[in-house]
Short mmCIF file of C-alpha atoms and ligand atoms in Angstrom, two decimals:
data_model
loop_
_atom_site.label_atom_id
_atom_site.label_comp_id
_atom_site.label_asym_id
_atom_site.label_seq_id
_atom_site.Cartn_x
_atom_site.Cartn_y
_atom_site.Cartn_z
CA MET A 1121 -63.24 167.43 -136.13
CA ARG A 1122 -59.46 167.72 -136.78
CA THR A 1123 -57.52 167.51 -140.00
CA ASP A 1124 -54.03 166.00 -139.74
CA PRO A 1125 -52.75 164.46 -142.97
CA SER A 1126 -50.04 162.62 -140.97
CA ARG A 1127 -52.93 160.55 -139.48
CA LEU A 1128 -55.58 160.47 -142.14
CA GLU A 1129 -56.67 162.31 -145.21
CA PHE A 1130 -60.06 162.04 -146.83
CA GLN A 1131 -60.73 163.50 -150.23
CA ILE A 1132 -64.17 163.42 -151.79
CA GLN A 1133 -63.80 162.86 -155.48
CA ALA A 1134 -67.25 162.70 -156.97
CA ARG A 1135 -70.79 163.30 -155.77
CA ASP A 1136 -74.20 162.16 -156.97
CA GLY A 1137 -76.93 163.41 -154.72
CA ALA A 1138 -75.80 162.65 -151.17
CA ALA A 1139 -73.72 159.67 -152.36
CA ARG A 1140 -70.01 160.31 -152.88
CA THR A 1141 -66.84 158.62 -153.80
CA GLY A 1142 -63.54 159.38 -152.05
CA ARG A 1143 -60.01 158.33 -151.13
CA LEU A 1144 -59.15 157.62 -147.54
CA ARG A 1145 -55.36 157.94 -147.05
CA THR A 1146 -54.17 155.98 -144.04
CA SER A 1147 -50.71 155.18 -142.69
CA HIS A 1148 -51.00 151.87 -144.61
CA GLY A 1149 -52.21 152.87 -147.99
CA GLU A 1150 -55.36 154.28 -149.54
CA VAL A 1151 -58.88 153.00 -149.46
CA SER A 1152 -61.41 153.85 -152.21
CA THR A 1153 -64.79 154.77 -150.76
CA PRO A 1154 -67.58 153.76 -150.46
CA ALA A 1155 -65.85 150.66 -149.10
CA PHE A 1156 -66.93 147.48 -147.39
CA ILE A 1157 -64.54 146.28 -144.67
CA PRO A 1158 -64.25 142.57 -144.05
CA LEU A 1159 -63.96 141.48 -140.48
CA ALA A 1160 -60.65 140.05 -139.28
CA THR A 1161 -62.01 139.91 -135.71
CA THR A 1162 -59.38 137.60 -134.29
CA GLY A 1163 -56.56 138.61 -136.74
CA ALA A 1164 -57.76 136.65 -139.70
CA VAL A 1165 -60.59 136.88 -142.22
CA ARG A 1166 -61.89 133.47 -141.33
CA GLY A 1167 -60.69 130.76 -143.68
CA LEU A 1168 -58.68 133.09 -145.92
CA ASP A 1169 -55.07 134.13 -146.12
CA THR A 1170 -54.34 137.83 -146.30
CA ASP A 1171 -53.10 137.70 -149.94
CA GLU A 1172 -56.55 136.26 -150.86
CA VAL A 1173 -58.31 139.11 -149.10
CA ALA A 1174 -56.13 141.66 -150.92
CA GLY A 1175 -56.68 139.70 -154.19
CA LEU A 1176 -60.43 140.19 -153.89
CA GLY A 1177 -59.81 143.98 -153.99
CA TYR A 1178 -59.99 144.83 -150.31
CA GLU A 1179 -57.78 147.63 -148.96
CA MET A 1180 -58.78 147.59 -145.26
CA VAL A 1181 -59.86 144.98 -142.68
CA LEU A 1182 -61.32 145.33 -139.17
CA GLY A 1183 -59.66 143.84 -136.13
CA ASN A 1184 -61.24 143.54 -132.72
CA THR A 1185 -59.78 144.99 -129.62
CA PHE A 1186 -61.70 142.78 -127.18
CA HIS A 1187 -61.03 139.45 -128.80
CA LEU A 1188 -57.39 140.18 -129.66
CA ASP A 1189 -56.73 141.31 -126.15
CA LEU A 1190 -58.17 138.15 -124.59
CA ARG A 1191 -56.19 136.02 -127.06
CA PRO A 1192 -53.30 136.25 -127.83
CA GLY A 1193 -53.02 139.51 -125.91
CA HIS A 1194 -52.13 143.07 -127.12
CA GLU A 1195 -48.67 142.92 -125.43
CA HIS A 1196 -47.88 139.73 -127.31
CA ILE A 1197 -48.95 141.24 -130.64
CA GLY A 1198 -47.11 144.51 -129.82
CA LYS A 1199 -43.91 142.48 -129.13
CA LEU A 1200 -44.27 140.78 -132.48
CA GLY A 1201 -44.37 144.09 -134.32
CA GLY A 1202 -48.07 145.04 -134.20
CA LEU A 1203 -51.11 143.62 -135.91
CA HIS A 1204 -50.08 144.46 -139.49
CA ARG A 1205 -46.83 142.49 -139.16
CA PHE A 1206 -48.34 139.75 -137.00
CA MET A 1207 -51.01 138.88 -139.57
CA ASN A 1208 -48.89 139.90 -142.57
CA TRP A 1209 -51.36 142.49 -143.91
CA ASP A 1210 -49.85 145.55 -145.60
CA GLY A 1211 -53.22 147.35 -146.08
CA ALA A 1212 -55.13 149.55 -143.72
CA ILE A 1213 -56.58 148.24 -140.40
CA ILE A 1214 -59.40 149.73 -138.39
CA THR A 1215 -59.89 148.40 -134.84
CA ASP A 1216 -63.19 148.18 -133.05
CA SER A 1217 -62.89 149.57 -129.50
CA GLY A 1218 -64.22 146.46 -127.66
CA GLY A 1219 -67.11 148.47 -126.23
CA PHE A 1220 -69.70 146.54 -128.23
CA GLN A 1221 -68.27 143.14 -127.12
CA VAL A 1222 -67.86 144.08 -123.45
CA PHE A 1223 -71.44 145.32 -123.25
CA SER A 1224 -72.70 142.35 -125.24
CA LEU A 1225 -71.72 140.20 -122.27
CA ALA A 1226 -74.68 141.70 -120.54
CA HIS A 1227 -77.04 141.13 -123.45
CA GLY A 1228 -75.91 138.08 -125.28
CA ASN A 1229 -73.09 135.53 -125.53
CA VAL A 1230 -70.26 137.32 -127.19
CA SER A 1231 -68.20 134.08 -127.56
CA ASP A 1232 -70.73 133.08 -130.26
CA GLU A 1233 -69.33 135.86 -132.36
CA ILE A 1234 -66.12 133.96 -132.91
CA LYS A 1235 -66.95 130.41 -131.92
CA GLY A 1236 -70.05 130.37 -134.02
CA ARG A 1237 -71.92 128.04 -131.66
CA ARG A 1238 -74.65 128.49 -129.17
CA GLY A 1239 -75.57 126.94 -125.88
CA SER A 1240 -72.22 125.12 -125.49
CA ALA A 1241 -70.92 124.42 -122.05
CA GLY A 1242 -67.82 126.20 -120.77
CA ASN A 1243 -66.69 129.59 -119.52
CA HIS A 1244 -69.09 132.15 -120.71
CA GLY A 1245 -68.15 135.73 -120.09
CA ALA A 1246 -70.20 137.90 -117.83
CA ILE A 1247 -70.42 141.56 -116.87
CA LEU A 1248 -69.51 142.13 -113.23
CA ASP A 1249 -69.84 145.86 -113.01
CA ILE A 1250 -70.48 148.90 -115.25
CA ALA A 1251 -69.21 152.18 -113.76
CA GLU A 1252 -67.96 155.60 -114.81
CA GLU A 1253 -64.43 154.22 -114.79
CA GLY A 1254 -65.14 151.36 -117.16
CA VAL A 1255 -66.42 147.79 -117.20
CA ARG A 1256 -65.37 144.79 -115.11
CA PHE A 1257 -66.10 141.46 -116.71
CA ARG A 1258 -65.14 137.82 -116.80
CA SER A 1259 -63.32 136.47 -119.80
CA TYR A 1260 -65.30 133.92 -121.79
CA LEU A 1261 -62.06 132.06 -122.41
CA ASP A 1262 -60.82 131.30 -118.91
CA GLY A 1263 -63.22 132.99 -116.47
CA VAL A 1264 -60.52 135.45 -115.29
CA GLU A 1265 -61.76 138.85 -114.19
CA ARG A 1266 -60.80 141.66 -116.59
CA PHE A 1267 -61.33 145.47 -116.75
CA MET A 1268 -61.78 147.65 -119.80
CA GLY A 1269 -62.31 151.39 -119.83
CA PRO A 1270 -61.49 154.11 -122.36
CA GLU A 1271 -57.71 154.24 -121.54
CA GLU A 1272 -57.42 150.44 -121.67
CA SER A 1273 -59.14 150.28 -125.03
CA MET A 1274 -56.99 153.01 -126.52
CA GLY A 1275 -53.92 151.35 -125.03
CA ILE A 1276 -54.73 148.03 -126.69
CA GLN A 1277 -55.40 149.72 -130.01
CA ALA A 1278 -52.09 151.55 -129.74
CA ALA A 1279 -50.23 148.32 -129.16
CA LEU A 1280 -52.07 146.69 -132.12
CA GLY A 1281 -50.98 149.68 -134.23
CA SER A 1282 -54.21 150.00 -136.19
CA ASP A 1283 -54.51 152.93 -138.69
CA ILE A 1284 -57.91 153.90 -137.37
CA ALA A 1285 -58.88 153.38 -133.72
CA LEU A 1286 -62.44 153.70 -132.46
CA VAL A 1287 -63.28 155.33 -129.13
CA PHE A 1288 -64.66 153.15 -126.31
CA ASP A 1289 -68.43 153.37 -126.13
CA GLU A 1290 -71.51 151.64 -124.95
CA CYS A 1291 -73.65 150.22 -127.75
CA THR A 1292 -77.11 150.65 -126.26
CA PRO A 1293 -79.46 147.76 -127.06
CA TYR A 1294 -82.88 148.25 -128.64
CA HIS A 1295 -84.74 147.35 -125.43
CA ALA A 1296 -82.97 150.07 -123.38
CA ASP A 1297 -85.45 152.84 -122.52
CA LEU A 1298 -85.01 156.54 -123.13
CA ASP A 1299 -83.68 157.25 -119.66
CA TYR A 1300 -81.05 154.50 -119.76
CA THR A 1301 -79.96 155.44 -123.32
CA ALA A 1302 -79.69 159.11 -122.33
CA ARG A 1303 -77.43 158.31 -119.36
CA SER A 1304 -75.41 155.87 -121.37
CA THR A 1305 -74.91 158.26 -124.25
CA GLU A 1306 -73.73 160.99 -121.83
CA ARG A 1307 -71.21 158.56 -120.39
CA THR A 1308 -70.08 157.57 -123.86
CA HIS A 1309 -69.40 161.24 -124.51
CA ARG A 1310 -67.30 161.53 -121.32
CA TRP A 1311 -65.43 158.38 -122.47
CA LEU A 1312 -64.78 160.06 -125.83
CA ASP A 1313 -62.97 162.85 -124.01
CA ARG A 1314 -60.90 160.36 -122.00
CA CYS A 1315 -59.99 158.44 -125.10
CA LEU A 1316 -58.84 161.55 -126.89
CA LYS A 1317 -56.86 162.75 -123.90
CA TRP A 1318 -55.05 159.41 -123.60
CA HIS A 1319 -54.43 159.32 -127.36
CA ASP A 1320 -52.99 162.84 -127.37
CA ARG A 1321 -50.41 161.86 -124.82
CA GLU A 1322 -49.66 158.24 -125.67
CA GLY A 1323 -51.24 157.31 -128.96
CA PRO A 1324 -49.02 156.26 -131.87
CA THR A 1325 -48.27 158.97 -134.43
CA GLY A 1326 -50.02 158.12 -137.61
CA GLN A 1327 -53.02 156.51 -135.91
CA ALA A 1328 -56.35 158.25 -136.54
CA VAL A 1329 -59.29 158.18 -134.09
CA PHE A 1330 -63.00 158.00 -135.01
CA GLY A 1331 -65.67 159.11 -132.56
CA ILE A 1332 -68.95 157.19 -132.33
CA VAL A 1333 -72.39 158.72 -132.46
CA GLN A 1334 -74.85 156.92 -130.12
CA GLY A 1335 -78.37 157.82 -128.95
CA GLY A 1336 -80.33 154.72 -129.96
CA VAL A 1337 -83.59 155.33 -131.74
CA HIS A 1338 -84.30 158.56 -129.94
CA GLU A 1339 -84.22 161.68 -132.13
CA GLU A 1340 -83.13 164.17 -129.45
CA LEU A 1341 -80.30 161.87 -128.26
CA ARG A 1342 -79.02 161.27 -131.85
CA ARG A 1343 -79.11 165.04 -132.38
CA SER A 1344 -77.15 165.84 -129.24
CA SER A 1345 -74.73 163.01 -129.79
CA ALA A 1346 -74.06 164.01 -133.40
CA GLU A 1347 -73.34 167.59 -132.20
CA ARG A 1348 -71.15 166.51 -129.31
CA VAL A 1349 -69.07 164.01 -131.28
CA SER A 1350 -68.67 166.28 -134.32
CA ALA A 1351 -67.28 169.00 -132.07
CA ALA A 1352 -64.48 166.70 -130.71
CA ALA A 1353 -60.94 166.55 -132.14
CA ILE A 1354 -61.53 163.32 -134.14
CA ASP A 1355 -60.48 162.24 -137.60
CA GLY A 1356 -63.79 160.61 -138.63
CA ILE A 1357 -67.17 159.51 -137.39
CA SER A 1358 -68.75 156.12 -136.85
CA ILE A 1359 -72.43 155.62 -136.31
CA GLY A 1360 -73.12 153.02 -133.64
CA GLY A 1361 -75.79 151.88 -131.23
CA THR A 1362 -79.12 150.26 -132.05
CA LEU A 1363 -80.76 151.58 -135.22
CA GLY A 1364 -84.08 150.01 -134.51
CA ARG A 1365 -86.14 146.92 -134.69
CA ASP A 1366 -86.34 146.68 -138.53
CA LYS A 1367 -85.05 148.15 -141.72
CA ASP A 1368 -87.64 150.92 -141.83
CA GLU A 1369 -86.67 152.13 -138.42
CA MET A 1370 -82.98 151.82 -139.26
CA ALA A 1371 -83.47 154.00 -142.36
CA GLY A 1372 -85.36 156.54 -140.31
CA VAL A 1373 -82.56 156.82 -137.70
CA LEU A 1374 -79.93 157.17 -140.41
CA ASP A 1375 -81.98 159.64 -142.44
CA LEU A 1376 -82.01 161.77 -139.33
CA THR A 1377 -78.43 161.29 -138.13
CA VAL A 1378 -76.22 161.41 -141.28
CA PRO A 1379 -77.13 164.93 -142.33
CA LEU A 1380 -76.25 166.18 -138.80
CA LEU A 1381 -72.62 165.13 -139.28
CA PRO A 1382 -69.89 167.31 -140.92
CA GLY A 1383 -70.24 166.93 -144.67
CA ASP A 1384 -66.60 166.34 -145.50
CA ALA A 1385 -65.87 163.92 -142.62
CA PRO A 1386 -65.40 160.21 -143.47
CA LYS A 1387 -68.48 158.39 -142.16
CA HIS A 1388 -68.48 154.77 -141.05
CA LEU A 1389 -71.62 152.75 -140.27
CA LEU A 1390 -70.81 150.10 -137.66
CA GLY A 1391 -71.90 146.52 -138.18
CA ILE A 1392 -74.30 147.01 -141.13
CA GLY A 1393 -73.68 145.52 -144.58
CA GLU A 1394 -76.41 143.50 -146.26
CA PRO A 1395 -76.59 144.24 -149.99
CA ASP A 1396 -79.73 146.43 -149.69
CA ASP A 1397 -78.27 148.33 -146.72
CA LEU A 1398 -75.09 149.08 -148.66
CA LEU A 1399 -77.15 150.49 -151.59
CA ASN A 1400 -79.48 152.51 -149.43
CA PHE A 1401 -76.90 153.97 -147.07
CA ILE A 1402 -74.30 154.69 -149.72
CA GLY A 1403 -77.15 156.83 -151.11
CA LEU A 1404 -77.25 158.70 -147.76
CA GLY A 1405 -73.50 159.48 -147.90
CA ILE A 1406 -71.95 156.70 -145.80
CA ASP A 1407 -68.38 156.02 -146.88
CA VAL A 1408 -67.30 152.89 -144.95
CA PHE A 1409 -69.22 149.77 -143.79
CA ASP A 1410 -68.19 146.69 -141.80
CA CYS A 1411 -70.31 143.66 -141.18
CA ALA A 1412 -70.09 140.01 -140.24
CA VAL A 1413 -72.72 139.06 -142.86
CA PRO A 1414 -70.53 137.80 -145.83
CA THR A 1415 -68.17 135.73 -143.62
CA ARG A 1416 -70.82 134.46 -141.25
CA LEU A 1417 -73.23 133.42 -144.02
CA GLY A 1418 -70.35 131.63 -145.71
CA ARG A 1419 -69.89 129.50 -142.61
CA HIS A 1420 -73.62 128.70 -142.61
CA GLY A 1421 -73.96 127.48 -146.21
CA VAL A 1422 -75.44 130.70 -147.59
CA ALA A 1423 -74.37 132.62 -150.71
CA LEU A 1424 -75.16 136.27 -151.32
CA ALA A 1425 -77.20 136.52 -154.51
CA PRO A 1426 -79.31 139.08 -156.39
CA ARG A 1427 -82.56 137.71 -154.80
CA PRO A 1428 -84.39 140.58 -153.05
CA ASP A 1429 -87.33 138.39 -152.13
CA ASP A 1430 -84.96 136.10 -150.17
CA ARG A 1431 -82.97 138.82 -148.36
CA PHE A 1432 -80.33 138.57 -151.09
CA ARG A 1433 -79.47 135.04 -150.00
CA LEU A 1434 -79.22 131.62 -151.60
CA ASN A 1435 -79.32 128.64 -149.29
CA VAL A 1436 -76.69 126.38 -150.81
CA ARG A 1437 -77.74 123.40 -148.75
CA SER A 1438 -81.20 123.44 -150.34
CA ARG A 1439 -82.10 120.14 -152.12
CA GLU A 1440 -83.11 122.11 -155.22
CA LEU A 1441 -79.39 122.70 -155.95
CA ALA A 1442 -78.34 119.02 -155.83
CA GLU A 1443 -78.19 118.63 -159.58
CA ASP A 1444 -77.82 122.28 -160.63
CA GLU A 1445 -74.83 122.66 -162.91
CA GLY A 1446 -74.93 126.47 -163.02
CA PRO A 1447 -72.67 128.76 -160.89
CA LEU A 1448 -73.79 130.18 -157.54
CA VAL A 1449 -74.54 133.46 -159.29
CA GLU A 1450 -74.38 133.92 -163.09
CA GLY A 1451 -71.61 136.30 -164.13
CA CYS A 1452 -69.84 136.33 -160.70
CA PRO A 1453 -66.04 136.54 -161.14
CA CYS A 1454 -65.18 134.75 -157.91
CA PRO A 1455 -63.24 131.49 -157.80
CA ALA A 1456 -66.34 129.51 -156.57
CA CYS A 1457 -68.49 130.68 -159.50
CA ALA A 1458 -65.76 130.62 -162.11
CA ARG A 1459 -64.70 127.09 -161.35
CA HIS A 1460 -67.54 125.12 -159.67
CA THR A 1461 -71.20 124.19 -160.01
CA ARG A 1462 -74.01 124.79 -157.48
CA ALA A 1463 -74.33 120.98 -157.32
CA TYR A 1464 -70.72 120.58 -156.12
CA ILE A 1465 -70.81 123.41 -153.56
CA HIS A 1466 -74.19 122.15 -152.34
CA TYR A 1467 -72.64 118.72 -151.76
CA LEU A 1468 -69.61 120.20 -149.98
CA ALA A 1469 -71.81 122.39 -147.74
CA ARG A 1470 -74.00 119.52 -146.74
CA ALA A 1471 -70.93 117.37 -146.08
CA GLU A 1472 -69.58 120.22 -143.94
CA GLU A 1473 -66.32 120.35 -145.94
CA LEU A 1474 -64.07 123.25 -145.05
CA THR A 1475 -63.74 123.90 -148.73
CA ALA A 1476 -67.46 124.92 -148.82
CA VAL A 1477 -66.81 127.54 -146.21
CA ARG A 1478 -63.84 128.91 -148.09
CA LEU A 1479 -65.63 128.93 -151.45
CA LEU A 1480 -68.75 130.65 -150.03
CA THR A 1481 -66.68 133.23 -148.12
CA LEU A 1482 -64.71 134.04 -151.30
CA HIS A 1483 -67.93 134.38 -153.18
CA ASN A 1484 -69.70 136.53 -150.56
CA LEU A 1485 -66.75 138.88 -150.19
CA THR A 1486 -66.47 139.13 -154.00
CA TYR A 1487 -70.17 139.96 -154.17
CA LEU A 1488 -69.91 142.85 -151.76
CA GLU A 1489 -66.63 144.15 -153.20
CA ARG A 1490 -68.29 144.23 -156.62
CA LEU A 1491 -71.37 145.92 -155.13
CA VAL A 1492 -69.39 148.80 -153.67
CA ARG A 1493 -67.07 149.02 -156.71
CA GLY A 1494 -70.19 149.28 -158.92
CA ALA A 1495 -71.53 151.97 -156.63
CA ARG A 1496 -68.32 154.01 -156.98
CA GLU A 1497 -68.51 153.72 -160.74
CA ALA A 1498 -72.17 154.67 -160.81
CA ILE A 1499 -71.57 157.73 -158.61
CA GLU A 1500 -68.77 158.82 -160.85
CA ALA A 1501 -71.01 158.46 -163.90
CA GLY A 1502 -73.89 160.33 -162.11
CA ARG A 1503 -76.18 157.32 -162.32
CA PHE A 1504 -76.15 156.07 -158.73
CA ASP A 1505 -79.91 156.13 -158.27
CA GLU A 1506 -80.41 153.97 -161.32
CA TYR A 1507 -77.74 151.53 -160.04
CA LYS A 1508 -79.30 151.47 -156.59
CA GLN A 1509 -82.82 150.74 -157.91
CA ALA A 1510 -81.56 148.06 -160.25
CA GLY A 1511 -79.72 146.41 -157.34
CA LEU A 1512 -82.70 146.62 -155.00
CA ASN A 1513 -84.80 145.11 -157.72
CA GLY A 1514 -82.58 142.10 -158.18
CA ALA A 1515 -79.82 143.00 -160.64
CA ALA A 1516 -76.38 141.61 -159.86
CA PRO A 1517 -73.72 144.24 -159.10
CA TRP A 1518 -72.03 143.62 -162.46
CA ASP A 1519 -75.34 144.00 -164.37
CA ALA A 1520 -76.84 146.93 -162.46
ZN1 ZN B 1319 -69.25 133.97 -156.94
#
């Protein structure tokens, strides 16, 4: 680990068991932790303007190296003053390295991630070659051959000007065996060194770099990766890779991994953020989460709700809501709940009105912002366990 306040400062403010609150000082303002980070994959939190995202209480968003490089291109964004200026967002930005998306081309259709459709005709991306140097692939947009390795990923993130860059890695899938995961994790470690070497020479001053712990579900690999990544000159640590087939296995991998990481380092869990995950893993000492869930569910007519038996979801398109004059969730301060009935949003969602997507996205992001805000208050008051149990048992964040 390195400590360089000109890039990033992390101060832990209160502890309650392993859970903690803190302040992450980036080159674009401070972020209170534990924090949830909404995805602005393609340079926008889908359906919302940046002032709305800030108005919900968010201090950081996540942009995506892979998608932004394919369109509109990192040079284009660089020429227009970097990602903050391009999207008019004054807060902090963390950028994903693109490793997850590049490797997803081999395992699934990454264009679904932004197009939100499946099985459509057109140019689907494909992996052409994975080598020590990096990955050759075909763009899902135009079929043109592209290459991305550690230096390319860091170069793109430098042009975007994010406050926190992530190192280029391979996110090993659950079905990868021990041998493949071991070789992949070793290569990810060599790529970590190349990323840091490039960033030392050419990275923007003020940009922090987080390393990524891999190792899949294999205890020995998680141990060696945690040790190797913690020893590197990084400003913080993300936990990536498959965490297993279900929530029990995920909890097992994280129970093992988190205590192996330096206690005072900011810890980011990649791609996880359902309400029960946030409660459980804040309890383990994770500081930052990002996840597609609130925005993706919003596009699919689903509201987050204190309903543990239904995976904390309310299907707004359900006929049962057709004449329901209550809000999506009682007590929710979001614009959808403050101003509209379930019946109205049900009707909009079934009619596929854009307004339904916007209202549900505003609601879902409000729900998670209130959840992490409540966690911070509970940690400060020394009652996090009580808050967590109430939330897991079905209390809304503002009642827990
Ligand atoms: Zn609401």
